[in-house]
Amino acid sequence: MQQSDDVRRRNLSRLLIKQRSRLTPKDVGLPQQTTRHDRGLEQEQVAFLSGTTLRWYSALENGELSEVDPGLLSDVATALRLSPEERTDLFCLAARVVPPTLSHRKPVPDPCHLAALEAAEPNPAVLTDHAWNVLATNEAVADWFEDPGTIEPHDRNALLWLFTGTAAARIADIADARRLAIARLQIVYTMCRGEAALDALVSRIMEHPVAERLWRDERASLGPGFSLRRVRHPQHGESPALITSTDLPGGLRLIVCLPRHLPRPATPAAAVPAPVDAGI
């Protein structure tokens, strides 16, 4: 996992430094210093052109920021005069999403990812890619929500699942859950438009009447990486639950549901959850 994140940081840094080296102060309308000749822009100059601080831009270029404001990122892309393709790569790398040029590489859960699912038992936990396609789950997911193995591979998507009748039966405040999910998708899609898996997900969203209406009405917002929901267990009734969503290196996402009143599982959890084929 750390190796994947290191690769992402190096690619992000390489993209920004390469573009800085291509530009001179004269190219971007800044005074040309006589001692600089044709050297590229300094970090201070990019920060000035982007309307941000040297500290923030330096952290961005070094891949040290866990969350990046899309507006500031757009200002950096404009300041560096990135091409549309380079701009997309920048947004994807900053958002820990695989850039379109590498999107053919399907994320594969490693033993550490699967161990995280097992450790979450008896709480339901789902591992997805950056477009919410389900890659693996633990056994509690089938108990609390729905067995992914009973869903067609093309439909195994955590966000699309929220617009099913089963989701409406298992989540009491389903309308709020749907609005939040669409708002998060909007901001990720704004940052990474052109990425194949996200394009496919948005196309599916536009085919669903309720989801399509929310897409038109909701205001894009990432919000916190958690939400409070009310979930219904088929035998144990309704319970408040904390839903956490954590972005992992390599374009993966871990979603965990933490019900307040958690019944003990009838049988022990499996040693290692088996991955399921991703949808879309």
PDB file of C-alpha atoms in Angstrom:
ATOM      1  CA  MET A   1       0.000   0.000   0.000  1.00  0.00           C
ATOM      2  CA  GLN A   2       2.788   2.448   0.915  1.00  0.00           C
ATOM      3  CA  GLN A   3       4.613   1.676  -2.306  1.00  0.00           C
ATOM      4  CA  SER A   4       1.525   2.589  -4.358  1.00  0.00           C
ATOM      5  CA  ASP A   5       1.162   5.876  -2.498  1.00  0.00           C
ATOM      6  CA  ASP A   6       4.849   6.637  -3.019  1.00  0.00           C
ATOM      7  CA  VAL A   7       4.422   6.083  -6.755  1.00  0.00           C
ATOM      8  CA  ARG A   8       1.439   8.439  -6.795  1.00  0.00           C
ATOM      9  CA  ARG A   9       3.409  11.130  -4.990  1.00  0.00           C
ATOM     10  CA  ARG A  10       6.345  10.802  -7.346  1.00  0.00           C
ATOM     11  CA  ASN A  11       4.060  11.052 -10.380  1.00  0.00           C
ATOM     12  CA  LEU A  12       2.334  14.131  -8.948  1.00  0.00           C
ATOM     13  CA  SER A  13       5.665  15.777  -8.149  1.00  0.00           C
ATOM     14  CA  ARG A  14       7.079  14.873 -11.560  1.00  0.00           C
ATOM     15  CA  LEU A  15       4.088  16.406 -13.359  1.00  0.00           C
ATOM     16  CA  LEU A  16       4.309  19.726 -11.486  1.00  0.00           C
ATOM     17  CA  ILE A  17       8.085  20.057 -11.592  1.00  0.00           C
ATOM     18  CA  LYS A  18       8.228  19.179 -15.288  1.00  0.00           C
ATOM     19  CA  GLN A  19       5.712  21.882 -16.147  1.00  0.00           C
ATOM     20  CA  ARG A  20       7.430  24.456 -13.938  1.00  0.00           C
ATOM     21  CA  SER A  21      10.685  23.794 -15.763  1.00  0.00           C
ATOM     22  CA  ARG A  22       9.017  24.407 -19.129  1.00  0.00           C
ATOM     23  CA  LEU A  23       7.836  27.907 -18.265  1.00  0.00           C
ATOM     24  CA  THR A  24       9.807  31.104 -17.748  1.00  0.00           C
ATOM     25  CA  PRO A  25       8.597  34.163 -15.841  1.00  0.00           C
ATOM     26  CA  LYS A  26       8.163  35.908 -19.196  1.00  0.00           C
ATOM     27  CA  ASP A  27       5.822  33.116 -20.377  1.00  0.00           C
ATOM     28  CA  VAL A  28       3.392  33.856 -17.538  1.00  0.00           C
ATOM     29  CA  GLY A  29       3.723  37.651 -17.479  1.00  0.00           C
ATOM     30  CA  LEU A  30       6.172  37.970 -14.597  1.00  0.00           C
ATOM     31  CA  PRO A  31       9.267  40.202 -14.680  1.00  0.00           C
ATOM     32  CA  GLN A  32      12.288  38.375 -16.099  1.00  0.00           C
ATOM     33  CA  GLN A  33      15.254  38.493 -13.726  1.00  0.00           C
ATOM     34  CA  THR A  34      18.535  39.086 -15.524  1.00  0.00           C
ATOM     35  CA  THR A  35      20.307  36.423 -13.502  1.00  0.00           C
ATOM     36  CA  ARG A  36      17.755  33.746 -14.268  1.00  0.00           C
ATOM     37  CA  HIS A  37      18.090  33.552 -18.055  1.00  0.00           C
ATOM     38  CA  ASP A  38      15.727  30.806 -19.246  1.00  0.00           C
ATOM     39  CA  ARG A  39      15.347  28.874 -16.009  1.00  0.00           C
ATOM     40  CA  GLY A  40      11.895  27.589 -15.154  1.00  0.00           C
ATOM     41  CA  LEU A  41       9.504  29.001 -12.604  1.00  0.00           C
ATOM     42  CA  GLU A  42      10.214  28.789  -8.895  1.00  0.00           C
ATOM     43  CA  GLN A  43       7.694  27.390  -6.424  1.00  0.00           C
ATOM     44  CA  GLU A  44       7.174  30.892  -5.030  1.00  0.00           C
ATOM     45  CA  GLN A  45       6.130  32.145  -8.458  1.00  0.00           C
ATOM     46  CA  VAL A  46       3.639  29.325  -9.026  1.00  0.00           C
ATOM     47  CA  ALA A  47       2.173  29.962  -5.569  1.00  0.00           C
ATOM     48  CA  PHE A  48       1.819  33.665  -6.373  1.00  0.00           C
ATOM     49  CA  LEU A  49       0.150  32.967  -9.731  1.00  0.00           C
ATOM     50  CA  SER A  50      -2.203  30.454  -8.061  1.00  0.00           C
ATOM     51  CA  GLY A  51      -3.210  32.843  -5.283  1.00  0.00           C
ATOM     52  CA  THR A  52      -1.978  30.520  -2.568  1.00  0.00           C
ATOM     53  CA  THR A  53       0.986  30.254  -0.190  1.00  0.00           C
ATOM     54  CA  LEU A  54       4.421  28.824  -0.849  1.00  0.00           C
ATOM     55  CA  ARG A  55       3.905  26.384   2.017  1.00  0.00           C
ATOM     56  CA  TRP A  56       0.688  25.011   0.492  1.00  0.00           C
ATOM     57  CA  TYR A  57       2.087  24.714  -3.017  1.00  0.00           C
ATOM     58  CA  SER A  58       5.276  23.069  -1.782  1.00  0.00           C
ATOM     59  CA  ALA A  59       3.187  20.507   0.126  1.00  0.00           C
ATOM     60  CA  LEU A  60       1.115  19.860  -3.010  1.00  0.00           C
ATOM     61  CA  GLU A  61       4.204  19.367  -5.174  1.00  0.00           C
ATOM     62  CA  ASN A  62       5.662  16.989  -2.592  1.00  0.00           C
ATOM     63  CA  GLY A  63       2.418  14.962  -2.434  1.00  0.00           C
ATOM     64  CA  GLU A  64       1.949  15.749   1.247  1.00  0.00           C
ATOM     65  CA  LEU A  65      -1.676  16.949   1.153  1.00  0.00           C
ATOM     66  CA  SER A  66      -4.368  14.409   2.058  1.00  0.00           C
ATOM     67  CA  GLU A  67      -7.199  16.658   0.819  1.00  0.00           C
ATOM     68  CA  VAL A  68      -6.956  19.247  -1.961  1.00  0.00           C
ATOM     69  CA  ASP A  69      -9.527  21.955  -2.670  1.00  0.00           C
ATOM     70  CA  PRO A  70     -10.618  21.566  -6.330  1.00  0.00           C
ATOM     71  CA  GLY A  71     -10.704  25.338  -6.805  1.00  0.00           C
ATOM     72  CA  LEU A  72      -7.098  25.780  -5.696  1.00  0.00           C
ATOM     73  CA  LEU A  73      -6.029  22.822  -7.804  1.00  0.00           C
ATOM     74  CA  SER A  74      -7.703  24.395 -10.825  1.00  0.00           C
ATOM     75  CA  ASP A  75      -5.850  27.642 -10.146  1.00  0.00           C
ATOM     76  CA  VAL A  76      -2.547  25.734 -10.095  1.00  0.00           C
ATOM     77  CA  ALA A  77      -3.396  24.010 -13.372  1.00  0.00           C
ATOM     78  CA  THR A  78      -4.200  27.377 -14.947  1.00  0.00           C
ATOM     79  CA  ALA A  79      -1.050  28.995 -13.600  1.00  0.00           C
ATOM     80  CA  LEU A  80       1.080  26.191 -15.033  1.00  0.00           C
ATOM     81  CA  ARG A  81      -0.858  26.260 -18.310  1.00  0.00           C
ATOM     82  CA  LEU A  82      -1.537  22.548 -18.213  1.00  0.00           C
ATOM     83  CA  SER A  83      -3.142  20.913 -21.222  1.00  0.00           C
ATOM     84  CA  PRO A  84      -6.589  19.296 -20.715  1.00  0.00           C
ATOM     85  CA  GLU A  85      -4.905  15.890 -20.447  1.00  0.00           C
ATOM     86  CA  GLU A  86      -2.317  17.131 -17.961  1.00  0.00           C
ATOM     87  CA  ARG A  87      -5.023  18.874 -15.933  1.00  0.00           C
ATOM     88  CA  THR A  88      -6.984  15.608 -15.683  1.00  0.00           C
ATOM     89  CA  ASP A  89      -3.867  13.723 -14.581  1.00  0.00           C
ATOM     90  CA  LEU A  90      -3.180  16.375 -11.925  1.00  0.00           C
ATOM     91  CA  PHE A  91      -6.693  16.141 -10.488  1.00  0.00           C
ATOM     92  CA  CYS A  92      -6.622  12.344 -10.504  1.00  0.00           C
ATOM     93  CA  LEU A  93      -3.254  12.114  -8.761  1.00  0.00           C
ATOM     94  CA  ALA A  94      -4.255  14.701  -6.137  1.00  0.00           C
ATOM     95  CA  ALA A  95      -7.506  12.806  -5.489  1.00  0.00           C
ATOM     96  CA  ARG A  96      -5.696   9.421  -5.250  1.00  0.00           C
ATOM     97  CA  VAL A  97      -7.454   8.245  -8.398  1.00  0.00           C
ATOM     98  CA  VAL A  98      -5.714   6.322 -11.157  1.00  0.00           C
ATOM     99  CA  PRO A  99      -5.212   8.711 -14.117  1.00  0.00           C
ATOM    100  CA  PRO A 100      -6.989   7.845 -17.399  1.00  0.00           C
ATOM    101  CA  THR A 101      -3.687   6.799 -18.977  1.00  0.00           C
ATOM    102  CA  LEU A 102      -3.424   4.049 -16.356  1.00  0.00           C
ATOM    103  CA  SER A 103      -7.139   3.328 -15.803  1.00  0.00           C
ATOM    104  CA  HIS A 104      -6.883   0.029 -17.692  1.00  0.00           C
ATOM    105  CA  ARG A 105      -4.996  -1.312 -14.693  1.00  0.00           C
ATOM    106  CA  LYS A 106      -7.737  -2.796 -12.547  1.00  0.00           C
ATOM    107  CA  PRO A 107      -7.084  -2.331  -8.790  1.00  0.00           C
ATOM    108  CA  VAL A 108      -6.526  -5.639  -7.006  1.00  0.00           C
ATOM    109  CA  PRO A 109      -6.930  -5.989  -3.220  1.00  0.00           C
ATOM    110  CA  ASP A 110      -3.754  -7.212  -1.525  1.00  0.00           C
ATOM    111  CA  PRO A 111      -3.538  -9.232   1.738  1.00  0.00           C
ATOM    112  CA  CYS A 112      -3.405  -6.022   3.799  1.00  0.00           C
ATOM    113  CA  HIS A 113      -6.684  -4.803   2.271  1.00  0.00           C
ATOM    114  CA  LEU A 114      -8.366  -8.148   2.932  1.00  0.00           C
ATOM    115  CA  ALA A 115      -7.030  -8.197   6.486  1.00  0.00           C
ATOM    116  CA  ALA A 116      -8.691  -4.805   7.061  1.00  0.00           C
ATOM    117  CA  LEU A 117     -12.033  -6.294   6.013  1.00  0.00           C
ATOM    118  CA  GLU A 118     -11.575  -9.216   8.366  1.00  0.00           C
ATOM    119  CA  ALA A 119     -10.558  -6.936  11.228  1.00  0.00           C
ATOM    120  CA  ALA A 120     -13.792  -4.958  10.820  1.00  0.00           C
ATOM    121  CA  GLU A 121     -15.962  -7.985  11.684  1.00  0.00           C
ATOM    122  CA  PRO A 122     -18.629  -8.112  12.976  1.00  0.00           C
ATOM    123  CA  ASN A 123     -19.111  -4.671  11.429  1.00  0.00           C
ATOM    124  CA  PRO A 124     -19.982  -4.653   7.714  1.00  0.00           C
ATOM    125  CA  ALA A 125     -17.045  -3.507   5.559  1.00  0.00           C
ATOM    126  CA  VAL A 126     -16.679  -3.076   1.789  1.00  0.00           C
ATOM    127  CA  LEU A 127     -13.577  -2.522  -0.318  1.00  0.00           C
ATOM    128  CA  THR A 128     -14.178  -0.610  -3.557  1.00  0.00           C
ATOM    129  CA  ASP A 129     -12.163   1.043  -6.266  1.00  0.00           C
ATOM    130  CA  HIS A 130     -12.225   4.827  -6.758  1.00  0.00           C
ATOM    131  CA  ALA A 131     -15.540   4.541  -8.664  1.00  0.00           C
ATOM    132  CA  TRP A 132     -17.244   2.582  -5.852  1.00  0.00           C
ATOM    133  CA  ASN A 133     -17.124  -0.734  -7.744  1.00  0.00           C
ATOM    134  CA  VAL A 134     -17.136  -3.486  -5.109  1.00  0.00           C
ATOM    135  CA  LEU A 135     -13.917  -5.509  -5.035  1.00  0.00           C
ATOM    136  CA  ALA A 136     -14.383  -7.446  -1.782  1.00  0.00           C
ATOM    137  CA  THR A 137     -16.570  -7.538   1.337  1.00  0.00           C
ATOM    138  CA  ASN A 138     -16.636  -9.291   4.683  1.00  0.00           C
ATOM    139  CA  GLU A 139     -19.421 -11.655   5.768  1.00  0.00           C
ATOM    140  CA  ALA A 140     -21.242  -9.016   7.836  1.00  0.00           C
ATOM    141  CA  VAL A 141     -22.227  -7.164   4.647  1.00  0.00           C
ATOM    142  CA  ALA A 142     -24.522 -10.011   3.600  1.00  0.00           C
ATOM    143  CA  ASP A 143     -26.017 -10.138   7.109  1.00  0.00           C
ATOM    144  CA  TRP A 144     -26.763  -6.428   7.357  1.00  0.00           C
ATOM    145  CA  PHE A 145     -27.342  -5.375   3.776  1.00  0.00           C
ATOM    146  CA  GLU A 146     -27.140  -7.796   0.829  1.00  0.00           C
ATOM    147  CA  ASP A 147     -24.883 -10.624  -0.329  1.00  0.00           C
ATOM    148  CA  PRO A 148     -22.795  -9.213  -3.222  1.00  0.00           C
ATOM    149  CA  GLY A 149     -22.654 -12.707  -4.697  1.00  0.00           C
ATOM    150  CA  THR A 150     -26.377 -12.484  -5.469  1.00  0.00           C
ATOM    151  CA  ILE A 151     -25.921  -9.265  -7.462  1.00  0.00           C
ATOM    152  CA  GLU A 152     -24.964  -9.269 -11.128  1.00  0.00           C
ATOM    153  CA  PRO A 153     -21.273  -8.323 -11.517  1.00  0.00           C
ATOM    154  CA  HIS A 154     -22.182  -5.264 -13.594  1.00  0.00           C
ATOM    155  CA  ASP A 155     -24.283  -3.949 -10.702  1.00  0.00           C
ATOM    156  CA  ARG A 156     -21.831  -4.551  -7.839  1.00  0.00           C
ATOM    157  CA  ASN A 157     -21.303  -0.903  -7.078  1.00  0.00           C
ATOM    158  CA  ALA A 158     -21.748   0.616  -3.615  1.00  0.00           C
ATOM    159  CA  LEU A 159     -23.137   3.899  -4.931  1.00  0.00           C
ATOM    160  CA  LEU A 160     -25.537   2.350  -7.438  1.00  0.00           C
ATOM    161  CA  TRP A 161     -26.732  -0.051  -4.735  1.00  0.00           C
ATOM    162  CA  LEU A 162     -28.100   2.910  -2.756  1.00  0.00           C
ATOM    163  CA  PHE A 163     -30.741   3.353  -5.477  1.00  0.00           C
ATOM    164  CA  THR A 164     -32.131  -0.174  -5.139  1.00  0.00           C
ATOM    165  CA  GLY A 165     -35.211  -1.324  -3.245  1.00  0.00           C
ATOM    166  CA  THR A 166     -33.023  -3.418  -0.947  1.00  0.00           C
ATOM    167  CA  ALA A 167     -31.056  -0.338   0.089  1.00  0.00           C
ATOM    168  CA  ALA A 168     -34.282   1.550   0.811  1.00  0.00           C
ATOM    169  CA  ALA A 169     -35.401  -1.334   3.033  1.00  0.00           C
ATOM    170  CA  ARG A 170     -32.110  -1.521   4.949  1.00  0.00           C
ATOM    171  CA  ILE A 171     -31.334   2.208   5.358  1.00  0.00           C
ATOM    172  CA  ALA A 172     -34.046   4.221   7.085  1.00  0.00           C
ATOM    173  CA  ASP A 173     -32.750   7.641   5.971  1.00  0.00           C
ATOM    174  CA  ILE A 174     -32.050   6.489   2.429  1.00  0.00           C
ATOM    175  CA  ALA A 175     -32.871   9.885   0.886  1.00  0.00           C
ATOM    176  CA  ASP A 176     -30.081  11.569   2.853  1.00  0.00           C
ATOM    177  CA  ALA A 177     -27.679   8.739   2.056  1.00  0.00           C
ATOM    178  CA  ARG A 178     -28.402   9.107  -1.662  1.00  0.00           C
ATOM    179  CA  ARG A 179     -27.961  12.883  -1.652  1.00  0.00           C
ATOM    180  CA  LEU A 180     -24.603  12.647   0.125  1.00  0.00           C
ATOM    181  CA  ALA A 181     -23.361   9.936  -2.236  1.00  0.00           C
ATOM    182  CA  ILE A 182     -24.276  11.923  -5.342  1.00  0.00           C
ATOM    183  CA  ALA A 183     -22.667  15.085  -3.952  1.00  0.00           C
ATOM    184  CA  ARG A 184     -19.428  13.186  -3.331  1.00  0.00           C
ATOM    185  CA  LEU A 185     -19.515  11.626  -6.775  1.00  0.00           C
ATOM    186  CA  GLN A 186     -19.985  15.053  -8.338  1.00  0.00           C
ATOM    187  CA  ILE A 187     -16.868  16.505  -6.745  1.00  0.00           C
ATOM    188  CA  VAL A 188     -14.720  13.473  -7.595  1.00  0.00           C
ATOM    189  CA  TYR A 189     -16.026  13.517 -11.163  1.00  0.00           C
ATOM    190  CA  THR A 190     -15.335  17.233 -11.465  1.00  0.00           C
ATOM    191  CA  MET A 191     -11.743  16.565 -10.481  1.00  0.00           C
ATOM    192  CA  CYS A 192     -11.291  13.449 -12.626  1.00  0.00           C
ATOM    193  CA  ARG A 193     -13.547  13.872 -15.653  1.00  0.00           C
ATOM    194  CA  GLY A 194     -12.439  11.569 -18.436  1.00  0.00           C
ATOM    195  CA  GLU A 195     -11.437   8.669 -16.176  1.00  0.00           C
ATOM    196  CA  ALA A 196     -13.069   5.558 -17.646  1.00  0.00           C
ATOM    197  CA  ALA A 197     -14.607   4.001 -14.514  1.00  0.00           C
ATOM    198  CA  LEU A 198     -16.051   7.314 -13.296  1.00  0.00           C
ATOM    199  CA  ASP A 199     -17.432   8.118 -16.749  1.00  0.00           C
ATOM    200  CA  ALA A 200     -19.159   4.725 -16.765  1.00  0.00           C
ATOM    201  CA  LEU A 201     -20.617   5.282 -13.288  1.00  0.00           C
ATOM    202  CA  VAL A 202     -21.999   8.715 -14.177  1.00  0.00           C
ATOM    203  CA  SER A 203     -23.590   7.226 -17.305  1.00  0.00           C
ATOM    204  CA  ARG A 204     -25.335   4.651 -15.115  1.00  0.00           C
ATOM    205  CA  ILE A 205     -26.442   7.378 -12.703  1.00  0.00           C
ATOM    206  CA  MET A 206     -28.037   9.346 -15.531  1.00  0.00           C
ATOM    207  CA  GLU A 207     -30.125   6.294 -16.458  1.00  0.00           C
ATOM    208  CA  HIS A 208     -31.802   6.144 -13.022  1.00  0.00           C
ATOM    209  CA  PRO A 209     -34.647   8.699 -12.562  1.00  0.00           C
ATOM    210  CA  VAL A 210     -34.051   9.390  -8.858  1.00  0.00           C
ATOM    211  CA  ALA A 211     -30.262   9.485  -9.188  1.00  0.00           C
ATOM    212  CA  GLU A 212     -30.445  11.643 -12.306  1.00  0.00           C
ATOM    213  CA  ARG A 213     -32.668  14.175 -10.531  1.00  0.00           C
ATOM    214  CA  LEU A 214     -30.265  14.366  -7.594  1.00  0.00           C
ATOM    215  CA  TRP A 215     -27.358  14.802  -9.995  1.00  0.00           C
ATOM    216  CA  ARG A 216     -29.128  17.832 -11.461  1.00  0.00           C
ATOM    217  CA  ASP A 217     -30.126  19.310  -8.097  1.00  0.00           C
ATOM    218  CA  GLU A 218     -27.312  18.530  -5.655  1.00  0.00           C
ATOM    219  CA  ARG A 219     -24.334  20.802  -5.047  1.00  0.00           C
ATOM    220  CA  ALA A 220     -20.996  19.012  -5.272  1.00  0.00           C
ATOM    221  CA  SER A 221     -19.399  18.497  -1.865  1.00  0.00           C
ATOM    222  CA  LEU A 222     -16.954  15.971  -0.462  1.00  0.00           C
ATOM    223  CA  GLY A 223     -17.888  16.673   3.132  1.00  0.00           C
ATOM    224  CA  PRO A 224     -16.332  14.636   5.951  1.00  0.00           C
ATOM    225  CA  GLY A 225     -15.265  11.046   5.424  1.00  0.00           C
ATOM    226  CA  PHE A 226     -18.081   9.794   7.630  1.00  0.00           C
ATOM    227  CA  SER A 227     -21.837  10.077   8.013  1.00  0.00           C
ATOM    228  CA  LEU A 228     -24.506   9.087  10.531  1.00  0.00           C
ATOM    229  CA  ARG A 229     -27.222   6.790   9.194  1.00  0.00           C
ATOM    230  CA  ARG A 230     -30.032   4.636  10.533  1.00  0.00           C
ATOM    231  CA  VAL A 231     -29.781   1.048   9.323  1.00  0.00           C
ATOM    232  CA  ARG A 232     -32.302  -1.771   9.639  1.00  0.00           C
ATOM    233  CA  HIS A 233     -31.249  -5.330  10.382  1.00  0.00           C
ATOM    234  CA  PRO A 234     -33.830  -7.895   9.172  1.00  0.00           C
ATOM    235  CA  GLN A 235     -33.944  -9.615  12.567  1.00  0.00           C
ATOM    236  CA  HIS A 236     -32.663  -7.055  15.065  1.00  0.00           C
ATOM    237  CA  GLY A 237     -34.463  -3.932  13.928  1.00  0.00           C
ATOM    238  CA  GLU A 238     -33.308  -0.362  13.413  1.00  0.00           C
ATOM    239  CA  SER A 239     -30.053   1.018  14.785  1.00  0.00           C
ATOM    240  CA  PRO A 240     -28.056   4.258  14.443  1.00  0.00           C
ATOM    241  CA  ALA A 241     -24.777   3.653  12.631  1.00  0.00           C
ATOM    242  CA  LEU A 242     -21.605   5.505  11.784  1.00  0.00           C
ATOM    243  CA  ILE A 243     -20.501   5.028   8.155  1.00  0.00           C
ATOM    244  CA  THR A 244     -16.822   5.735   7.514  1.00  0.00           C
ATOM    245  CA  SER A 245     -15.149   6.027   4.120  1.00  0.00           C
ATOM    246  CA  THR A 246     -11.362   5.948   3.878  1.00  0.00           C
ATOM    247  CA  ASP A 247      -9.372   6.459   0.682  1.00  0.00           C
ATOM    248  CA  LEU A 248      -6.470   4.026   0.456  1.00  0.00           C
ATOM    249  CA  PRO A 249      -3.327   4.224  -1.704  1.00  0.00           C
ATOM    250  CA  GLY A 250      -3.700   2.731  -5.149  1.00  0.00           C
ATOM    251  CA  GLY A 251      -7.174   4.129  -5.823  1.00  0.00           C
ATOM    252  CA  LEU A 252      -9.016   1.926  -3.317  1.00  0.00           C
ATOM    253  CA  ARG A 253     -11.657   2.869  -0.771  1.00  0.00           C
ATOM    254  CA  LEU A 254     -12.661   1.139   2.496  1.00  0.00           C
ATOM    255  CA  ILE A 255     -16.257   1.674   3.657  1.00  0.00           C
ATOM    256  CA  VAL A 256     -17.188   0.456   7.149  1.00  0.00           C
ATOM    257  CA  CYS A 257     -20.595   0.512   8.870  1.00  0.00           C
ATOM    258  CA  LEU A 258     -20.531   0.704  12.679  1.00  0.00           C
ATOM    259  CA  PRO A 259     -24.030   0.041  14.089  1.00  0.00           C
ATOM    260  CA  ARG A 260     -24.496   1.104  17.691  1.00  0.00           C
ATOM    261  CA  HIS A 261     -26.396  -2.030  18.706  1.00  0.00           C
ATOM    262  CA  LEU A 262     -24.463  -4.794  16.997  1.00  0.00           C
ATOM    263  CA  PRO A 263     -25.788  -8.358  17.403  1.00  0.00           C
ATOM    264  CA  ARG A 264     -23.221 -11.105  17.822  1.00  0.00           C
ATOM    265  CA  PRO A 265     -22.659 -13.090  14.601  1.00  0.00           C
ATOM    266  CA  ALA A 266     -24.142 -16.570  14.586  1.00  0.00           C
ATOM    267  CA  THR A 267     -21.007 -18.119  13.053  1.00  0.00           C
ATOM    268  CA  PRO A 268     -17.335 -17.092  13.044  1.00  0.00           C
ATOM    269  CA  ALA A 269     -16.168 -14.852  10.235  1.00  0.00           C
ATOM    270  CA  ALA A 270     -14.239 -16.402   7.391  1.00  0.00           C
ATOM    271  CA  ALA A 271     -10.453 -16.257   7.699  1.00  0.00           C
ATOM    272  CA  VAL A 272     -10.015 -14.236   4.526  1.00  0.00           C
ATOM    273  CA  PRO A 273     -12.965 -12.717   2.609  1.00  0.00           C
ATOM    274  CA  ALA A 274     -13.077 -13.726  -1.028  1.00  0.00           C
ATOM    275  CA  PRO A 275     -12.920 -10.923  -3.598  1.00  0.00           C
ATOM    276  CA  VAL A 276     -15.841 -10.494  -5.938  1.00  0.00           C
ATOM    277  CA  ASP A 277     -15.678  -9.297  -9.512  1.00  0.00           C
ATOM    278  CA  ALA A 278     -16.013  -5.531  -9.830  1.00  0.00           C
ATOM    279  CA  GLY A 279     -18.963  -4.113 -11.721  1.00  0.00           C
ATOM    280  CA  ILE A 280     -18.896  -1.544 -14.503  1.00  0.00           C
TER     281      ILE A 280
END
